[in-house]
Amino acid sequence: CVIAAAASLWILQDWQGRRLHAVMGNVAATASRYLEQVLLQYRDGKRDDLPWRIARRDMHNADAALSVALGNMLREPPRVRPNLDAGFRFLALSNTLLGHLSALGAHREQLPALAQDQAALAAGQYIHQALAGIAGALANRQALPAAQVDERAMAQALEEDSSTLDERLGLIHTQLALVLRLLPRLRQAA
Protein backbone atom coordinates (compact mmCIF):
# COMPACT_ATOMS: atom_id res chain seq x y z
CA CYS A 1 0.00 0.00 0.00
CA VAL A 2 2.86 2.37 0.86
CA ILE A 3 4.58 1.56 -2.43
CA ALA A 4 1.37 2.28 -4.38
CA ALA A 5 0.84 5.58 -2.56
CA ALA A 6 4.46 6.62 -3.12
CA ALA A 7 4.25 5.71 -6.81
CA SER A 8 1.08 7.75 -7.28
CA LEU A 9 2.57 10.76 -5.49
CA TRP A 10 6.03 10.83 -7.07
CA ILE A 11 6.08 8.70 -10.21
CA LEU A 12 2.57 8.59 -11.73
CA GLN A 13 1.46 12.12 -10.87
CA ASP A 14 -1.61 13.54 -12.56
CA TRP A 15 -1.92 16.99 -11.07
CA GLN A 16 -4.81 19.13 -12.33
CA GLY A 17 -2.65 22.22 -11.87
CA ARG A 18 -0.42 21.08 -14.70
CA ARG A 19 -3.38 20.66 -17.06
CA LEU A 20 -5.33 23.78 -16.12
CA HIS A 21 -4.22 25.65 -19.24
CA ALA A 22 -5.64 22.90 -21.46
CA VAL A 23 -8.96 22.83 -19.61
CA MET A 24 -9.25 26.62 -19.82
CA GLY A 25 -8.35 26.49 -23.51
CA ASN A 26 -11.11 23.96 -24.08
CA VAL A 27 -13.62 26.32 -22.48
CA ALA A 28 -12.61 29.13 -24.84
CA ALA A 29 -12.67 26.82 -27.88
CA THR A 30 -16.12 25.47 -27.10
CA ALA A 31 -17.41 28.99 -26.44
CA SER A 32 -16.17 30.00 -29.88
CA ARG A 33 -17.98 27.07 -31.51
CA TYR A 34 -21.15 27.73 -29.50
CA LEU A 35 -21.20 31.38 -30.58
CA GLU A 36 -20.74 30.30 -34.19
CA GLN A 37 -23.73 27.95 -33.94
CA VAL A 38 -25.88 30.61 -32.28
CA LEU A 39 -25.17 33.13 -35.02
CA LEU A 40 -25.87 30.49 -37.69
CA GLN A 41 -29.27 29.91 -36.11
CA TYR A 42 -30.07 33.63 -36.40
CA ARG A 43 -29.05 33.54 -40.06
CA ASP A 44 -30.70 30.26 -41.11
CA GLY A 45 -33.51 29.90 -38.60
CA LYS A 46 -34.01 28.03 -35.36
CA ARG A 47 -33.13 24.35 -35.60
CA ASP A 48 -32.44 21.94 -32.80
CA ASP A 49 -30.14 19.94 -35.05
CA LEU A 50 -27.15 17.89 -34.01
CA PRO A 51 -24.41 20.54 -34.50
CA TRP A 52 -26.38 23.00 -32.36
CA ARG A 53 -26.98 20.51 -29.57
CA ILE A 54 -23.37 19.33 -29.62
CA ALA A 55 -21.99 22.89 -29.46
CA ARG A 56 -24.30 23.79 -26.58
CA ARG A 57 -23.59 20.57 -24.67
CA ASP A 58 -19.83 20.89 -25.23
CA MET A 59 -19.84 24.42 -23.82
CA HIS A 60 -21.71 23.32 -20.69
CA ASN A 61 -19.48 20.26 -20.31
CA ALA A 62 -16.28 22.31 -20.71
CA ASP A 63 -17.46 24.79 -18.10
CA ALA A 64 -18.30 21.93 -15.72
CA ALA A 65 -14.92 20.27 -16.41
CA LEU A 66 -13.16 23.51 -15.44
CA SER A 67 -15.12 23.62 -12.21
CA VAL A 68 -14.24 19.99 -11.43
CA ALA A 69 -10.56 20.55 -12.26
CA LEU A 70 -10.41 23.54 -9.92
CA GLY A 71 -12.15 21.55 -7.19
CA ASN A 72 -9.62 18.77 -7.58
CA MET A 73 -6.77 21.30 -7.49
CA LEU A 74 -7.85 22.34 -4.00
CA ARG A 75 -6.79 18.90 -2.76
CA GLU A 76 -3.38 19.04 -4.44
CA PRO A 77 -0.19 20.28 -2.83
CA PRO A 78 0.31 24.06 -3.11
CA ARG A 79 3.50 23.61 -5.15
CA VAL A 80 1.55 22.17 -8.11
CA ARG A 81 -1.32 24.67 -8.11
CA PRO A 82 0.19 28.11 -8.56
CA ASN A 83 -2.59 29.24 -10.93
CA LEU A 84 -5.52 28.48 -8.67
CA ASP A 85 -6.68 32.10 -8.23
CA ALA A 86 -6.47 32.79 -11.96
CA GLY A 87 -8.37 29.58 -12.59
CA PHE A 88 -11.21 30.66 -10.33
CA ARG A 89 -11.32 34.09 -11.99
CA PHE A 90 -11.44 32.38 -15.39
CA LEU A 91 -14.24 30.09 -14.14
CA ALA A 92 -16.33 33.05 -13.01
CA LEU A 93 -15.78 34.78 -16.35
CA SER A 94 -16.54 31.62 -18.32
CA ASN A 95 -19.81 31.25 -16.39
CA THR A 96 -20.67 34.82 -17.33
CA LEU A 97 -19.72 34.15 -20.95
CA LEU A 98 -21.90 31.03 -20.97
CA GLY A 99 -24.79 33.11 -19.64
CA HIS A 100 -24.44 35.68 -22.42
CA LEU A 101 -24.19 33.01 -25.10
CA SER A 102 -27.15 31.14 -23.64
CA ALA A 103 -29.20 34.36 -23.68
CA LEU A 104 -28.41 34.71 -27.36
CA GLY A 105 -29.24 31.06 -27.96
CA ALA A 106 -32.53 31.19 -26.09
CA HIS A 107 -33.95 33.79 -28.47
CA ARG A 108 -32.54 32.43 -31.69
CA GLU A 109 -34.78 32.48 -34.70
CA GLN A 110 -34.25 33.54 -38.27
CA LEU A 111 -33.56 37.25 -38.40
CA PRO A 112 -32.99 38.48 -41.97
CA ALA A 113 -32.07 41.98 -40.74
CA LEU A 114 -28.92 40.50 -39.17
CA ALA A 115 -27.49 39.78 -42.62
CA GLN A 116 -27.38 43.56 -43.31
CA ASP A 117 -26.15 44.52 -39.84
CA GLN A 118 -22.43 44.90 -40.46
CA ALA A 119 -21.68 45.96 -36.87
CA ALA A 120 -23.19 42.81 -35.37
CA LEU A 121 -21.66 40.55 -38.00
CA ALA A 122 -18.22 42.09 -37.49
CA ALA A 123 -18.54 41.82 -33.71
CA GLY A 124 -19.65 38.18 -33.90
CA GLN A 125 -16.78 37.29 -36.23
CA TYR A 126 -14.28 39.15 -34.07
CA ILE A 127 -15.47 37.47 -30.84
CA HIS A 128 -15.35 34.06 -32.54
CA GLN A 129 -11.75 34.67 -33.64
CA ALA A 130 -10.71 36.17 -30.30
CA LEU A 131 -12.03 33.18 -28.36
CA ALA A 132 -10.34 30.80 -30.79
CA GLY A 133 -7.08 32.74 -30.36
CA ILE A 134 -7.32 32.54 -26.57
CA ALA A 135 -8.05 28.81 -26.83
CA GLY A 136 -5.08 28.18 -29.12
CA ALA A 137 -2.69 30.15 -26.95
CA LEU A 138 -3.81 28.36 -23.80
CA ALA A 139 -3.67 24.92 -25.40
CA ASN A 140 -0.14 25.53 -26.69
CA ARG A 141 1.09 27.46 -23.63
CA GLN A 142 1.87 30.50 -25.73
CA ALA A 143 1.46 34.19 -25.08
CA LEU A 144 -2.11 35.34 -25.51
CA PRO A 145 -2.84 37.35 -28.64
CA ALA A 146 -3.51 41.03 -28.09
CA ALA A 147 -6.83 42.56 -29.03
CA GLN A 148 -6.95 43.32 -32.75
CA VAL A 149 -9.46 46.16 -32.38
CA ASP A 150 -10.57 48.52 -29.66
CA GLU A 151 -13.06 46.17 -28.01
CA ARG A 152 -14.52 48.87 -25.77
CA ALA A 153 -15.23 51.12 -28.73
CA MET A 154 -16.82 48.25 -30.65
CA ALA A 155 -18.97 47.38 -27.63
CA GLN A 156 -19.95 51.03 -27.16
CA ALA A 157 -21.01 51.30 -30.81
CA LEU A 158 -23.12 48.16 -30.51
CA GLU A 159 -24.80 49.41 -27.35
CA GLU A 160 -25.58 52.80 -28.91
CA ASP A 161 -27.10 51.12 -31.96
CA SER A 162 -29.19 48.71 -29.88
CA SER A 163 -31.59 51.42 -28.70
CA THR A 164 -32.60 52.31 -32.27
CA LEU A 165 -33.09 48.75 -33.54
CA ASP A 166 -35.97 46.34 -33.22
CA GLU A 167 -36.08 44.32 -30.00
CA ARG A 168 -34.52 41.10 -31.34
CA LEU A 169 -31.65 42.82 -33.12
CA GLY A 170 -31.14 45.03 -30.08
CA LEU A 171 -30.79 41.91 -27.91
CA ILE A 172 -28.07 40.59 -30.21
CA HIS A 173 -26.22 43.91 -30.07
CA THR A 174 -26.46 44.06 -26.29
CA GLN A 175 -25.25 40.49 -25.72
CA LEU A 176 -22.39 40.85 -28.21
CA ALA A 177 -21.37 44.10 -26.51
CA LEU A 178 -21.35 42.37 -23.13
CA VAL A 179 -19.15 39.58 -24.50
CA LEU A 180 -16.80 42.15 -26.03
CA ARG A 181 -16.45 43.83 -22.64
CA LEU A 182 -15.70 40.42 -21.11
CA LEU A 183 -12.84 39.54 -23.50
CA PRO A 184 -10.10 41.68 -21.86
CA ARG A 185 -10.86 40.16 -18.47
CA LEU A 186 -10.82 36.66 -19.96
CA ARG A 187 -7.39 37.34 -21.47
CA GLN A 188 -6.12 38.67 -18.16
CA ALA A 189 -7.36 35.63 -16.22
CA ALA A 190 -5.97 33.29 -18.88
PDB file of N, CA and C in Angstrom, residues 25 28-29 131-142 144-145:
ATOM      1  N   GLY A  25      -8.345  26.357 -22.055  1.00  0.00           N
ATOM      2  CA  GLY A  25      -8.349  26.492 -23.506  1.00  0.00           C
ATOM      3  C   GLY A  25      -9.551  25.809 -24.132  1.00  0.00           C
ATOM      4  N   ALA A  28     -12.600  28.065 -23.834  1.00  0.00           N
ATOM      5  CA  ALA A  28     -12.613  29.134 -24.836  1.00  0.00           C
ATOM      6  C   ALA A  28     -12.938  28.581 -26.227  1.00  0.00           C
ATOM      7  N   ALA A  29     -12.402  27.422 -26.561  1.00  0.00           N
ATOM      8  CA  ALA A  29     -12.665  26.824 -27.875  1.00  0.00           C
ATOM      9  C   ALA A  29     -14.135  26.449 -28.029  1.00  0.00           C
ATOM     10  N   LEU A 131     -11.913  34.355 -29.231  1.00  0.00           N
ATOM     11  CA  LEU A 131     -12.030  33.183 -28.357  1.00  0.00           C
ATOM     12  C   LEU A 131     -11.186  32.026 -28.887  1.00  0.00           C
ATOM     13  N   ALA A 132     -11.177  31.848 -30.209  1.00  0.00           N
ATOM     14  CA  ALA A 132     -10.341  30.799 -30.794  1.00  0.00           C
ATOM     15  C   ALA A 132      -8.858  31.094 -30.558  1.00  0.00           C
ATOM     16  N   GLY A 133      -8.472  32.366 -30.631  1.00  0.00           N
ATOM     17  CA  GLY A 133      -7.084  32.744 -30.358  1.00  0.00           C
ATOM     18  C   GLY A 133      -6.687  32.485 -28.912  1.00  0.00           C
ATOM     19  N   ILE A 134      -7.580  32.804 -27.991  1.00  0.00           N
ATOM     20  CA  ILE A 134      -7.323  32.540 -26.570  1.00  0.00           C
ATOM     21  C   ILE A 134      -7.190  31.035 -26.353  1.00  0.00           C
ATOM     22  N   ALA A 135      -8.084  30.265 -26.978  1.00  0.00           N
ATOM     23  CA  ALA A 135      -8.049  28.808 -26.834  1.00  0.00           C
ATOM     24  C   ALA A 135      -6.742  28.232 -27.363  1.00  0.00           C
ATOM     25  N   GLY A 136      -6.321  28.680 -28.536  1.00  0.00           N
ATOM     26  CA  GLY A 136      -5.077  28.181 -29.121  1.00  0.00           C
ATOM     27  C   GLY A 136      -3.864  28.519 -28.279  1.00  0.00           C
ATOM     28  N   ALA A 137      -3.824  29.742 -27.779  1.00  0.00           N
ATOM     29  CA  ALA A 137      -2.693  30.154 -26.954  1.00  0.00           C
ATOM     30  C   ALA A 137      -2.638  29.352 -25.652  1.00  0.00           C
ATOM     31  N   LEU A 138      -3.789  29.141 -25.034  1.00  0.00           N
ATOM     32  CA  LEU A 138      -3.808  28.362 -23.797  1.00  0.00           C
ATOM     33  C   LEU A 138      -3.428  26.907 -24.049  1.00  0.00           C
ATOM     34  N   ALA A 139      -3.952  26.335 -25.106  1.00  0.00           N
ATOM     35  CA  ALA A 139      -3.669  24.925 -25.400  1.00  0.00           C
ATOM     36  C   ALA A 139      -2.192  24.694 -25.691  1.00  0.00           C
ATOM     37  N   ASN A 140      -1.545  25.674 -26.323  1.00  0.00           N
ATOM     38  CA  ASN A 140      -0.138  25.533 -26.694  1.00  0.00           C
ATOM     39  C   ASN A 140       0.819  26.218 -25.728  1.00  0.00           C
ATOM     40  N   ARG A 141       0.275  26.736 -24.631  1.00  0.00           N
ATOM     41  CA  ARG A 141       1.085  27.458 -23.631  1.00  0.00           C
ATOM     42  C   ARG A 141       1.902  28.570 -24.264  1.00  0.00           C
ATOM     43  N   GLN A 142       1.232  29.368 -25.069  1.00  0.00           N
ATOM     44  CA  GLN A 142       1.872  30.504 -25.734  1.00  0.00           C
ATOM     45  C   GLN A 142       1.318  31.789 -25.153  1.00  0.00           C
ATOM     46  N   LEU A 144      -0.777  35.054 -24.978  1.00  0.00           N
ATOM     47  CA  LEU A 144      -2.112  35.335 -25.506  1.00  0.00           C
ATOM     48  C   LEU A 144      -2.048  36.440 -26.547  1.00  0.00           C
ATOM     49  N   PRO A 145      -2.839  36.301 -27.610  1.00  0.00           N
ATOM     50  CA  PRO A 145      -2.844  37.348 -28.639  1.00  0.00           C
ATOM     51  C   PRO A 145      -3.492  38.612 -28.099  1.00  0.00           C
TER      52      PRO A 145
END
